[in-house]
Short mmCIF file of C-alpha atoms in Angstrom, two decimals:
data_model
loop_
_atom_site.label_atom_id
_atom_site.label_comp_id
_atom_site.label_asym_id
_atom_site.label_seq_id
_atom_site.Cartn_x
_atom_site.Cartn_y
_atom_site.Cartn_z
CA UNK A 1 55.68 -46.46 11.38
CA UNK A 2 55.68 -42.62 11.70
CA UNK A 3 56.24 -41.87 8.05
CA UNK A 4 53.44 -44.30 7.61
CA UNK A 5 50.71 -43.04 9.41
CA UNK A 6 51.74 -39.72 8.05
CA UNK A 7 51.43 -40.73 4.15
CA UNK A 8 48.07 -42.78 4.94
CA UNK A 9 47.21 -39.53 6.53
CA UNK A 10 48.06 -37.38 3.91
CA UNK A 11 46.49 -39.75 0.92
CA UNK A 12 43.25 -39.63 2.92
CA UNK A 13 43.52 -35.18 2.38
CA UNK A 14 43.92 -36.29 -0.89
CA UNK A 15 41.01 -37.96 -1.70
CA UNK A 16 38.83 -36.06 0.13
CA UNK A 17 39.94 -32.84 -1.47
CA UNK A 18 39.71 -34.76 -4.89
CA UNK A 19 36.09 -35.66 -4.22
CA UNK A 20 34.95 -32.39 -2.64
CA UNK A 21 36.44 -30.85 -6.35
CA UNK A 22 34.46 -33.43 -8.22
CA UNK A 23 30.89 -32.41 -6.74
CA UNK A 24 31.51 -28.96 -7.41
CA UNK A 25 30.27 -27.23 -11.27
CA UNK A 26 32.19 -26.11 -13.36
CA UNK A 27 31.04 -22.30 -14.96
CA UNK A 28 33.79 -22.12 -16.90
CA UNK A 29 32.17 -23.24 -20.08
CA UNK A 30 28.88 -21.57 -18.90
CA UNK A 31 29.88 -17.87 -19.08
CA UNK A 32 32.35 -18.20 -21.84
CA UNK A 33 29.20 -19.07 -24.32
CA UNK A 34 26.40 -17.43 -22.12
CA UNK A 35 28.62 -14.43 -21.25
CA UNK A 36 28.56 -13.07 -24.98
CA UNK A 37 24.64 -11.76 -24.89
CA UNK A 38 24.50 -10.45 -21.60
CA UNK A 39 25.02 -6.16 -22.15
CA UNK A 40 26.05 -3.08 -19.41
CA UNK A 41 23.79 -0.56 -19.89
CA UNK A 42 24.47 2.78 -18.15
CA UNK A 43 22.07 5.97 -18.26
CA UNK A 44 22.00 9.42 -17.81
CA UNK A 45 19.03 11.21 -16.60
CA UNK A 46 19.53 14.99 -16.43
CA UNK A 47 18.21 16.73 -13.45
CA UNK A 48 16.96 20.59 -13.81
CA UNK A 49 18.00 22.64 -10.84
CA UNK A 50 19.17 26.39 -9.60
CA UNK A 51 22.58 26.79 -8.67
CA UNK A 52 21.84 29.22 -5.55
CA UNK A 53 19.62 26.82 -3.94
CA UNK A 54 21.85 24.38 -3.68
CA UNK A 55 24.47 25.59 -1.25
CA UNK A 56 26.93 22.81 0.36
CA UNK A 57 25.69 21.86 3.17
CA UNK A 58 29.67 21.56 4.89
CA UNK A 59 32.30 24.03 5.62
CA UNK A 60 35.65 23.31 4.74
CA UNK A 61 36.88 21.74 8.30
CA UNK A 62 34.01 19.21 8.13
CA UNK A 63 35.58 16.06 6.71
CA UNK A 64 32.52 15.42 4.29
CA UNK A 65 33.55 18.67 2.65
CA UNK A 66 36.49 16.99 0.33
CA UNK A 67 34.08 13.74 -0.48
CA UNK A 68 31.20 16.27 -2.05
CA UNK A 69 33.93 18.46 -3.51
CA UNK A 70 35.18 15.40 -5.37
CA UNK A 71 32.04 13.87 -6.51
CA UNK A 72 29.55 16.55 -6.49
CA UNK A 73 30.07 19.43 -9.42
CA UNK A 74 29.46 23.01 -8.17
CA UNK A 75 28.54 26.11 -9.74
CA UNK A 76 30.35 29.63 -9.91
CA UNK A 77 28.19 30.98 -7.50
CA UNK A 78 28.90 28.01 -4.85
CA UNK A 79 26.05 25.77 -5.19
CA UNK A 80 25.22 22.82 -7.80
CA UNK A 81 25.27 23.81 -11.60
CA UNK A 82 21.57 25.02 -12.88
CA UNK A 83 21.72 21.18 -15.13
CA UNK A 84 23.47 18.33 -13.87
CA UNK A 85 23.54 14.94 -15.42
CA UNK A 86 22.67 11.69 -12.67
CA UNK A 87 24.43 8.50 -14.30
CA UNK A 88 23.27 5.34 -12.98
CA UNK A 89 24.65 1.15 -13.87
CA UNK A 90 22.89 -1.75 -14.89
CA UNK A 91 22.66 -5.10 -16.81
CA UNK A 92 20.88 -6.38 -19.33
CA UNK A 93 20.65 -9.64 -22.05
CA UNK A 94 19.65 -10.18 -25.88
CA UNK A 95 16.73 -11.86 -26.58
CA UNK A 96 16.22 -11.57 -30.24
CA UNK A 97 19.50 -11.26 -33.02
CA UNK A 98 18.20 -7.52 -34.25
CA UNK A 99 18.75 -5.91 -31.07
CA UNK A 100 16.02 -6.71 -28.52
CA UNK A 101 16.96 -6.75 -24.87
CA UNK A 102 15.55 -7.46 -21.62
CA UNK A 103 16.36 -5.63 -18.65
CA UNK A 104 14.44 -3.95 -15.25
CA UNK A 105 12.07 -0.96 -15.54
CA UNK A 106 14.00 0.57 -12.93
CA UNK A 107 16.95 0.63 -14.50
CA UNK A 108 15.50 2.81 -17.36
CA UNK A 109 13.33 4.64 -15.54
CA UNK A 110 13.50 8.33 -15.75
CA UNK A 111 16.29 8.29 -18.45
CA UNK A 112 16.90 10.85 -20.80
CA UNK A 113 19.47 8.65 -22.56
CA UNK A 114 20.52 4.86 -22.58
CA UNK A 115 23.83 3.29 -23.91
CA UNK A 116 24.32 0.03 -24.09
CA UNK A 117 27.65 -1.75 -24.44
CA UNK A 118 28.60 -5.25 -25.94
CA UNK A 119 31.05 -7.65 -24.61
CA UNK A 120 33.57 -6.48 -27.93
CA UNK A 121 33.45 -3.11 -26.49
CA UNK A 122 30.77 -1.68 -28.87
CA UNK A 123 28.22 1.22 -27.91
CA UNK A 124 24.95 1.79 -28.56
CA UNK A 125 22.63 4.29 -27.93
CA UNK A 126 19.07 2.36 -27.10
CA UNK A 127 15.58 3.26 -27.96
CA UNK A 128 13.71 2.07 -24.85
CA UNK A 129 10.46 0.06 -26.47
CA UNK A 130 8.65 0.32 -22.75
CA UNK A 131 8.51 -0.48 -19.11
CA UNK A 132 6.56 -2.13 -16.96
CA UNK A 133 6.89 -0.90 -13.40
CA UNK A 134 4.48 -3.49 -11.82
CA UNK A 135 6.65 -6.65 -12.54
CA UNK A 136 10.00 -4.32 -13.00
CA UNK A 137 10.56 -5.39 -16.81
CA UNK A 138 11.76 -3.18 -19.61
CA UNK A 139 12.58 -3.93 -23.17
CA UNK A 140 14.88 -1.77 -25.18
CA UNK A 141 16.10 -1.72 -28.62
CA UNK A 142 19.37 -0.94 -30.17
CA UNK A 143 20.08 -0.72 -34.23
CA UNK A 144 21.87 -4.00 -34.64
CA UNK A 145 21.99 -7.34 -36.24
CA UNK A 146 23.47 -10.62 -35.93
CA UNK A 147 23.79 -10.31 -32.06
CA UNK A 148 24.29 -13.00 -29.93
CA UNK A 149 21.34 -14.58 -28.10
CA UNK A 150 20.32 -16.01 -24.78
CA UNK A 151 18.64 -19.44 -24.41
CA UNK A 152 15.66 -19.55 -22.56
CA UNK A 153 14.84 -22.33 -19.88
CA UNK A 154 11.39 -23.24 -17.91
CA UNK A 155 11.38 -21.62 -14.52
CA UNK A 156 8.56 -24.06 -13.20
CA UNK A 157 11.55 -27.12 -14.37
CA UNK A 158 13.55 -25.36 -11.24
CA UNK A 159 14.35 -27.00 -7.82
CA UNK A 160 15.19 -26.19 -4.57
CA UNK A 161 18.60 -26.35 -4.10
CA UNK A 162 19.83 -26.26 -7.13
CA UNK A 163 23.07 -24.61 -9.34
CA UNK A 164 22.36 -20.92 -10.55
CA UNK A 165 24.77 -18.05 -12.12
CA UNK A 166 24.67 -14.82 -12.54
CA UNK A 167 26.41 -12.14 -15.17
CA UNK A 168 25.99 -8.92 -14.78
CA UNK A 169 27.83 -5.70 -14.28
CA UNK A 170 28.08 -5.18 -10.11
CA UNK A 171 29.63 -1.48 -9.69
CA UNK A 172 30.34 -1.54 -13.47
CA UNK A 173 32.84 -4.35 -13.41
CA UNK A 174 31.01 -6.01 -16.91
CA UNK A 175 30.28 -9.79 -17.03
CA UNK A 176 31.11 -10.45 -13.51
CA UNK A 177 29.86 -14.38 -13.19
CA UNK A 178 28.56 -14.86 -9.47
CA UNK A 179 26.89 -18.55 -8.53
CA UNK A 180 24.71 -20.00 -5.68
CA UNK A 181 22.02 -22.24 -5.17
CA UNK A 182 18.35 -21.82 -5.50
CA UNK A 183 16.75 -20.90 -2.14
CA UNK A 184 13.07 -21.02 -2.83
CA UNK A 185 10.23 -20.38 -5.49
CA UNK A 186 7.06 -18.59 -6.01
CA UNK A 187 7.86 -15.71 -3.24
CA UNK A 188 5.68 -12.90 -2.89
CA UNK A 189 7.53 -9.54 -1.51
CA UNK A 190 5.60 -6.45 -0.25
CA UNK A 191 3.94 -4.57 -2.74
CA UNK A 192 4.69 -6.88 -4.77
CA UNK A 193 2.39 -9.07 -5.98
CA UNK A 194 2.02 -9.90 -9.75
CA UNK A 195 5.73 -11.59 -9.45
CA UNK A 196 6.54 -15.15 -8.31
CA UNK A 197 10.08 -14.16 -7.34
CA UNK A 198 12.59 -16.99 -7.47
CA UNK A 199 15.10 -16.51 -3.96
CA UNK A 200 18.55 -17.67 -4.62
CA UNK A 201 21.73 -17.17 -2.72
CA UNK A 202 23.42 -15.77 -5.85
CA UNK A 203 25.65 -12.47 -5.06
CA UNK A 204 23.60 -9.70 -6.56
CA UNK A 205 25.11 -6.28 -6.12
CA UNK A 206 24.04 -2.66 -7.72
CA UNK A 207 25.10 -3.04 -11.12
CA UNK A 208 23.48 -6.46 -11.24
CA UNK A 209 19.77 -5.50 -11.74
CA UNK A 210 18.44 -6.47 -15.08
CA UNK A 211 20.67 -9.15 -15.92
CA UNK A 212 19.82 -12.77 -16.64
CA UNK A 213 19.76 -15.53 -13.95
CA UNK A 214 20.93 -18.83 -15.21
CA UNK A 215 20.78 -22.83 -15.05
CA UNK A 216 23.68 -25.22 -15.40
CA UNK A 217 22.29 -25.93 -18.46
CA UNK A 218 22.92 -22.64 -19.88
CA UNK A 219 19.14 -20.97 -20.13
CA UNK A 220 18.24 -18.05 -18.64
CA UNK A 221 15.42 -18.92 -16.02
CA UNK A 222 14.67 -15.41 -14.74
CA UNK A 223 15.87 -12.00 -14.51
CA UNK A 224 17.99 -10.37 -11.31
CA UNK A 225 16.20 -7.73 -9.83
CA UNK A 226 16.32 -7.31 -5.52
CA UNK A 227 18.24 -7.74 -3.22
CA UNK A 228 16.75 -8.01 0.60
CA UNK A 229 19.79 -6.05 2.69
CA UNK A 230 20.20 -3.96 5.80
CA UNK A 231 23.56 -2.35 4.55
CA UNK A 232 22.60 -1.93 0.52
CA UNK A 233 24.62 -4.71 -0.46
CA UNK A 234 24.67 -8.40 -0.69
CA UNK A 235 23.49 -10.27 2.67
CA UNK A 236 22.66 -13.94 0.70
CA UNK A 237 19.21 -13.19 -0.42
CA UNK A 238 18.33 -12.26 -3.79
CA UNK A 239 15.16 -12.47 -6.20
CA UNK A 240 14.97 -12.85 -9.90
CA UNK A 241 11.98 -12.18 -12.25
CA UNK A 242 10.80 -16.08 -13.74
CA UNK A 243 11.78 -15.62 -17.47
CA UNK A 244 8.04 -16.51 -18.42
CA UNK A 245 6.93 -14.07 -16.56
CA UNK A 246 8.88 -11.29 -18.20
CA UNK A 247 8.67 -12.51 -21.72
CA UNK A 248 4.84 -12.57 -21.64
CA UNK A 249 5.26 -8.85 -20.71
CA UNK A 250 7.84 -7.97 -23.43
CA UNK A 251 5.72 -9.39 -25.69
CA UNK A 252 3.33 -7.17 -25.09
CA UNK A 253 5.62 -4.77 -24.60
CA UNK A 254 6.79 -5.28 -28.45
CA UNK A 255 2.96 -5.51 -29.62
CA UNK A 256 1.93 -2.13 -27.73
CA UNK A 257 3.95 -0.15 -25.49
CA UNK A 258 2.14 -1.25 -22.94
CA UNK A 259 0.66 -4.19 -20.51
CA UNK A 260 -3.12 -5.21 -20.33
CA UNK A 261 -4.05 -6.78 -16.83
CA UNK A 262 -7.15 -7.85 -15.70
CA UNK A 263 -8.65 -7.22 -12.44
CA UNK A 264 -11.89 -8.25 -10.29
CA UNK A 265 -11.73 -5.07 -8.24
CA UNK A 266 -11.30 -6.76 -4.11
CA UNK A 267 -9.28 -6.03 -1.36
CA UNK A 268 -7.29 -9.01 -0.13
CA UNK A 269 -5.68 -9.92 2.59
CA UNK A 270 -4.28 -13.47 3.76
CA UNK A 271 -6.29 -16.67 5.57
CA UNK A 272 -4.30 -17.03 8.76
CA UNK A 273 -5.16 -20.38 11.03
CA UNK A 274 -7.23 -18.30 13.15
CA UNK A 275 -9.00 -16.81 10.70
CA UNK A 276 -9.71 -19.87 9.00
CA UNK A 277 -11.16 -21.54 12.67
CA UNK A 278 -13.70 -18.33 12.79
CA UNK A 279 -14.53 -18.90 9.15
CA UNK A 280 -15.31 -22.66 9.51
CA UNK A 281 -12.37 -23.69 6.65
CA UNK A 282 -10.46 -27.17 7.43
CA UNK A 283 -7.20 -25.22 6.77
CA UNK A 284 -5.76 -21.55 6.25
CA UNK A 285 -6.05 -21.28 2.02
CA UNK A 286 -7.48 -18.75 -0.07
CA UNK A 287 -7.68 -15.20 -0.21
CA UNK A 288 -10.30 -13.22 2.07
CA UNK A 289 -11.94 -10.77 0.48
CA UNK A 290 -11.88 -7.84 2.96
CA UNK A 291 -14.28 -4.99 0.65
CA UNK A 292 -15.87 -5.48 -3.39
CA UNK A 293 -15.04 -1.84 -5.62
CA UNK A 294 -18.27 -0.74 -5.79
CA UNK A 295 -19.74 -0.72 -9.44
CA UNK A 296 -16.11 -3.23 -10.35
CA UNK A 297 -16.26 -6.83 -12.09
CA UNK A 298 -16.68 -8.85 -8.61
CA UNK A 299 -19.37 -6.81 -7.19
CA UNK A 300 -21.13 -7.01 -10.41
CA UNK A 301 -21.58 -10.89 -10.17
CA UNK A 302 -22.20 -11.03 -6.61
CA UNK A 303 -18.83 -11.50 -4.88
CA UNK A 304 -19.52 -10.41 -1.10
CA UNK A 305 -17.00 -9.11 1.39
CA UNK A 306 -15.68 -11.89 3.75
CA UNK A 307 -15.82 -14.58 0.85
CA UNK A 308 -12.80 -16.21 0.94
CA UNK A 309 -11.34 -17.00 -2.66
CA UNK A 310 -10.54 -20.47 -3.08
CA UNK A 311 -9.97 -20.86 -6.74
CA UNK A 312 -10.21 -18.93 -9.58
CA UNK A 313 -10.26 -20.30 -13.27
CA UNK A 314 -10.28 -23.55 -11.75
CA UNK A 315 -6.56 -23.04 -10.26
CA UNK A 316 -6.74 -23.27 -6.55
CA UNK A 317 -5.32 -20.56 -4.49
CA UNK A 318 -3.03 -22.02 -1.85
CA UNK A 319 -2.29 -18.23 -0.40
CA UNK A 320 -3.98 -14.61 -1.32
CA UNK A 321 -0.39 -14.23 -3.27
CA UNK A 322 -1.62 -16.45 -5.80
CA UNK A 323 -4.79 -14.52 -6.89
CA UNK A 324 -3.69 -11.58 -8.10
CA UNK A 325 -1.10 -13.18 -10.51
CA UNK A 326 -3.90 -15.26 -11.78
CA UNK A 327 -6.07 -12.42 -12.44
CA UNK A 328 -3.83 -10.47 -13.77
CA UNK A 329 -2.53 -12.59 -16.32
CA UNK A 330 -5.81 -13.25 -17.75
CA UNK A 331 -7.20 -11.44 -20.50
CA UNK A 332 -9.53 -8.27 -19.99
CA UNK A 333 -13.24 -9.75 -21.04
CA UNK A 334 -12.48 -13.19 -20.30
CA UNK A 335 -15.32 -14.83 -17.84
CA UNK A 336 -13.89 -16.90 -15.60
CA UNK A 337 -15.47 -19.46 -12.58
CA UNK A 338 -14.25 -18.04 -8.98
CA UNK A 339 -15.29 -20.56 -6.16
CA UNK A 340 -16.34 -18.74 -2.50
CA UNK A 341 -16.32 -19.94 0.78
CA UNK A 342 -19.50 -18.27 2.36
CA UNK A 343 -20.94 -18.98 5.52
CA UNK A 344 -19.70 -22.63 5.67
CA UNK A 345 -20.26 -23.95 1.78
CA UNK A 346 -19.02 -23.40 -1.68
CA UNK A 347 -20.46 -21.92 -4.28
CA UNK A 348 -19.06 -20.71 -7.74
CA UNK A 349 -19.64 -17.57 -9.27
CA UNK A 350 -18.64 -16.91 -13.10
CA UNK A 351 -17.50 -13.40 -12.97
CA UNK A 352 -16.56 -11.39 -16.09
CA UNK A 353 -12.68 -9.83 -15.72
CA UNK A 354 -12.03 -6.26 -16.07
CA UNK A 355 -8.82 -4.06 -16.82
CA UNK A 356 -6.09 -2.69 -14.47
CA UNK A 357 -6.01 0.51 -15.11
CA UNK A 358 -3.53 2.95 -12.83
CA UNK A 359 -3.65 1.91 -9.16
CA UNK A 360 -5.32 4.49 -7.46
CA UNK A 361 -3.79 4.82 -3.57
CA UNK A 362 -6.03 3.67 -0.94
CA UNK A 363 -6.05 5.80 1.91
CA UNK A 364 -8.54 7.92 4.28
CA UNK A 365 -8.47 9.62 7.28
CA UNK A 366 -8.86 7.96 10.10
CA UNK A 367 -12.55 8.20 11.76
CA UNK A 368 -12.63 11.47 13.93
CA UNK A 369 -13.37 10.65 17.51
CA UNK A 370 -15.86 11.58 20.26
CA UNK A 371 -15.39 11.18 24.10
CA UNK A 372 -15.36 7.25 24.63
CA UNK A 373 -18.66 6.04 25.38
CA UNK A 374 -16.94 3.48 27.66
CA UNK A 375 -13.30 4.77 29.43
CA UNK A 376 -12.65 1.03 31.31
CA UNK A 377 -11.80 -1.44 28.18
CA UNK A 378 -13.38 -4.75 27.43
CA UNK A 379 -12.38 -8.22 27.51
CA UNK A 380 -10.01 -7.53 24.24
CA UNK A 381 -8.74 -4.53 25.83
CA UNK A 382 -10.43 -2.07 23.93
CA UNK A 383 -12.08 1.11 24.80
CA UNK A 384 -14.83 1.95 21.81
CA UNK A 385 -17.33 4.24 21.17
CA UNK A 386 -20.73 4.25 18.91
CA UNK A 387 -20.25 5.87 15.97
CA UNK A 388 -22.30 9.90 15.93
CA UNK A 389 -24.47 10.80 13.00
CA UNK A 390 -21.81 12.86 11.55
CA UNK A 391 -19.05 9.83 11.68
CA UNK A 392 -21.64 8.24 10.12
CA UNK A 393 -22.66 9.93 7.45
CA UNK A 394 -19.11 10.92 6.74
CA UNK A 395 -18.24 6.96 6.50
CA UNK A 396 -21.08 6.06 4.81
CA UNK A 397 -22.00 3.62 7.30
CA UNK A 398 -25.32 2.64 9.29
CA UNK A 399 -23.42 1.06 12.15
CA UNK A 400 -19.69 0.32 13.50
CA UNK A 401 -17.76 1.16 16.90
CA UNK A 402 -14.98 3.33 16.98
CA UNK A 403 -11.46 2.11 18.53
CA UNK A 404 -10.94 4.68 20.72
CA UNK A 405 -7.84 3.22 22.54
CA UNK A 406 -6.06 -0.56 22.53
CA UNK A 407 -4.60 -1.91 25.66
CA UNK A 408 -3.90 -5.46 27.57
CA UNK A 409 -3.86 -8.41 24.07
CA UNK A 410 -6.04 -5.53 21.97
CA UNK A 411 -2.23 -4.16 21.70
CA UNK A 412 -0.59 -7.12 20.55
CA UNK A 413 -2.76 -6.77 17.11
CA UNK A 414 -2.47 -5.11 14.23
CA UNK A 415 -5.74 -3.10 15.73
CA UNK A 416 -4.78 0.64 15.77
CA UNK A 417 -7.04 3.76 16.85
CA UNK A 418 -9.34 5.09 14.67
CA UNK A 419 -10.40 1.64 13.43
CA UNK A 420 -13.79 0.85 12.72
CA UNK A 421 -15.04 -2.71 14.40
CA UNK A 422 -17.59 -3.63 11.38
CA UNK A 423 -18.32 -7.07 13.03
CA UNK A 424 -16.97 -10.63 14.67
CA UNK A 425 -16.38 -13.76 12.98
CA UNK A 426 -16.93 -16.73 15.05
CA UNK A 427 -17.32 -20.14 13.52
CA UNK A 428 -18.34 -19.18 9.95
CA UNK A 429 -20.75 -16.61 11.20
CA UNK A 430 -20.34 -12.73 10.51
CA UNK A 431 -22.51 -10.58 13.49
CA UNK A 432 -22.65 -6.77 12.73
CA UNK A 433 -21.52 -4.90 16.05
CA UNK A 434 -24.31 -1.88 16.29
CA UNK A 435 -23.87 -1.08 20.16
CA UNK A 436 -21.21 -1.12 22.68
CA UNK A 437 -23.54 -3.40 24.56
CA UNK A 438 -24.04 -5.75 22.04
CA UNK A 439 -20.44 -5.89 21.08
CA UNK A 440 -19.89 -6.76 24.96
CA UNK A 441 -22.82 -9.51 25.16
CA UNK A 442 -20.81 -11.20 21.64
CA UNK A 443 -17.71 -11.13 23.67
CA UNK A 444 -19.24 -12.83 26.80
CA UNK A 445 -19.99 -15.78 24.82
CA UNK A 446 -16.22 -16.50 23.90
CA UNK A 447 -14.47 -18.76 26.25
CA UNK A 448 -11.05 -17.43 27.84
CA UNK A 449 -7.94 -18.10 25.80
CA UNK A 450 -10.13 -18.16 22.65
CA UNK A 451 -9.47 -15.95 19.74
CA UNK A 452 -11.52 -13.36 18.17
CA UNK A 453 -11.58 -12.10 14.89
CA UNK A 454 -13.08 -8.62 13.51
CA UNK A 455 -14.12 -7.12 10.25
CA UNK A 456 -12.32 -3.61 10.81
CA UNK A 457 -12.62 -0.47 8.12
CA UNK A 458 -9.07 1.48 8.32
CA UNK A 459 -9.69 4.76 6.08
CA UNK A 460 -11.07 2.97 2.66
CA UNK A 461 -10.21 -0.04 3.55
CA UNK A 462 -11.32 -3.60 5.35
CA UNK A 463 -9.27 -6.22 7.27
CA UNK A 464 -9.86 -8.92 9.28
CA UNK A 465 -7.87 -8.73 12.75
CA UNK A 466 -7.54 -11.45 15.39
CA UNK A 467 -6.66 -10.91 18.48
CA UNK A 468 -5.45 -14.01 20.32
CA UNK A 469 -5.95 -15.20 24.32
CA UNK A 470 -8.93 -13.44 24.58
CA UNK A 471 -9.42 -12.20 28.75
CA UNK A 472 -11.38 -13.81 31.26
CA UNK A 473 -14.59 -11.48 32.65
CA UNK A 474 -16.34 -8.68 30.91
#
């Protein structure tokens, strides 16, 4: 009865084991065929320097002093040599049999030279075509024929969930094949927002950027390019360029050198719940325009600060990630229909798309203070001031209070000194704030717990700020 229990035991291991095998994919196939058009590319990007300025920074007891003996060259006189050549790993995949190949801007970037080597051990040196650092794609060229090529899949055709692979070159080690799932689609990073990013759990390691990101069914759906980490290495989350999105740009790329975006010329910033309750919306969607370029496209056909961007072209925008994909993916000249929310309605405005040209960084110094006009702070636990003729004229501005100092909930908002309070929001309605008395009187006709929301100016810039639980008494 023993040796029975123990075989029924045993056969039930079995099958369990045997069906556990059975769900899981096979790659095998995958990367032998795939494998083939995916290229290491390593560069070398020489860096101009004087050898007496560049001392090591050790002695010889310090144990770092062997490590940057090792892997740091030195000069005669003790320092680094006067030239020194910075080598640096990535990946990369064929897209076209005479040599075309996709891989990330930043793994070009700054190179004096670029080799690229085959699976059968052949070198070549690569002509890079251009690079486009806004959505991190590159295309280079190399002088050969008959390559093998990548399939391409639809990116939009991916779920949640489902079987990815990777081939790169992590730390050099060429067509290492790494697998996961797909964690989510259409993310938006920081600074980053002309890029759906496609999350997966794949293991992405340096070495890895630029190569292609895979289906089961053997199409590359988007190239590796981040990794979110804490330590530099792999912690589970990665993000791949969508393959449509980076062969639009290498298209252009091939055509010109270079990408054409459009632009409508607003600052953005995200609908939050709160913000959408003080702007009378049914739910948080759309993009809020915070301040209209002066002289750009969207001022020009009568977009207004505090619109909020609902759709544009007639695609809706769920979040304020969405509209600057859309508008920059449409073509410089094109006039296209962007629906407002304003004061509680709709209203469509057919505005006539610029071009991106290079960012300019937004920035300004912060208001310059006089003595508070008020030391004890108000309901949102802010001490502000009325702005002098000189602040004025200096922000170009007819009215505003200066944030002084943020205490009690003030603090527990993104509200900072040296903001400008432009005016509330409350229920669809924008008030200009022209006195500290005023400002108080709007405040006294909140109830307690209720949330406030301000148009601020920060430098060059406008955001809306709530600041939730708002105090009882004045």
């Amino acid at each position: 009865m023993k040796r029975f229990a123990i075989f029924v035991f045993l056969w039930f291991l079995s099958i369990g084991a045997f069906a556990q095998t059975r769900g899981l994919p096979d790659f095998s196939e995958l990367a032998e065929k795939q494998g083939l058009a995916v290229v290491n590319i390593s560069t070398t990007h020489v860096v101009r320097g004087q050898a007496q300025m560049m001392p090591f920074p050790f002695d010889e007891n310090d144990p770092a002093f062997e490590f940057f003996k090792r892997f740091i060259p030195r000069a005669p006189g003790g320092g680094l040599p006067r030239d020194f050549e910075n080598k640096s790993l990535g990946s990369g995949f064929i897209v076209s049999g005479d040599g075309f190949i996709l891989t990330n801007a930043h793994v070009v970037d700054g190179a004096d030279e670029v080799t690229v080597r085959l699976t059968d051990k052949r070198e070549f040196k690569a002509k890079i075509i251009g690079a486009d650092k806004r959505t991190d794609v590159a295309l280079i060229k190399i002088e050969a024929s008959g390559l093998p090529v990548v399939k391409l899949g639809d990116p939009a055709q991916l779920r949640v969930g489902e079987w990815v692979v990777a081939i790169g070159s992590p730390f050099g080690f060429d067509n290492s094949v790494t697998a996961g799932i797909v964690s989510a689609k259409g993310r938006s990073l920081p600074q980053e927002n002309y890029v759906p990013f496609i999350q997966t759990d794949v293991a992405i390691n340096p070495g890895n950027s630029g190569g292609p990101l895979f289906n089961m069914r053997g199409e590359v759906v988007g190239i590796n390019s981040q990794i979110y980490s804490r330590s530099g290495g792999y912690m589970g989350v990665s993000f791949a360029i969508p393959i449509d999105v980076a062969m639009d740009i290498q298209s252009q790329l091939r055509a010109s050198g270079k990408v054409s975006r459009g632009r409508l010329g607003v600052v953005i910033q995200e609908v939050s719940k709160e913000l959408a309750d003080s702007l009378g919306l049914a739910r948080p969607m759309g993009a809020v325009v915070n301040s209209v370029e002066k002289g750009g496209p969207a001022e020009k056909a009568g977009v207004e600060a505090g619109d909020v961007i609902l759709k544009f072209d007639g695609k809706v925008i769920n979040s304020s990630g969405d509209l600057p994909r859309l508008v920059a993916g449409t073509r410089p000249g094109t006039r296209s229909a962007v629906q407002v929310w304003r004061k509680g309605a709709t209203r469509d405005i057919p505005v006539t798309v610029g071009e991106m040209s290079d960012e300019k960084q937004a920035g300004g110094k912060p208001a310059k203070g006089a003595k508070p006009a008020e030391q004890v702070p108000n309901r949102l636990g802010l001490v502000v001031s009325e702005l002098t003729a000189e602040q004025k004229r200096e922000l170009k501005m007819n009215s505003g209070l200066l944030v002084e100092d943020v205490r009690g909930i003030g603090a527990r908002s993104d509200l900072r000194s040296g903001d400008v309070i432009i005016a509330v929001i409350s229920k669809g309605a924008t008030t200009e704030v022209k006195s500290v008395d005023q400002f108080n009187k709007l405040l006294a006709q909140f109830e307690k717990g209720s949330n406030v929301t301000l148009l601020v100016r920060r430098g060059e810039m406008q955001t809306f700020i709530t600041i939730k639980g708002l105090n009882g008494g004045s």
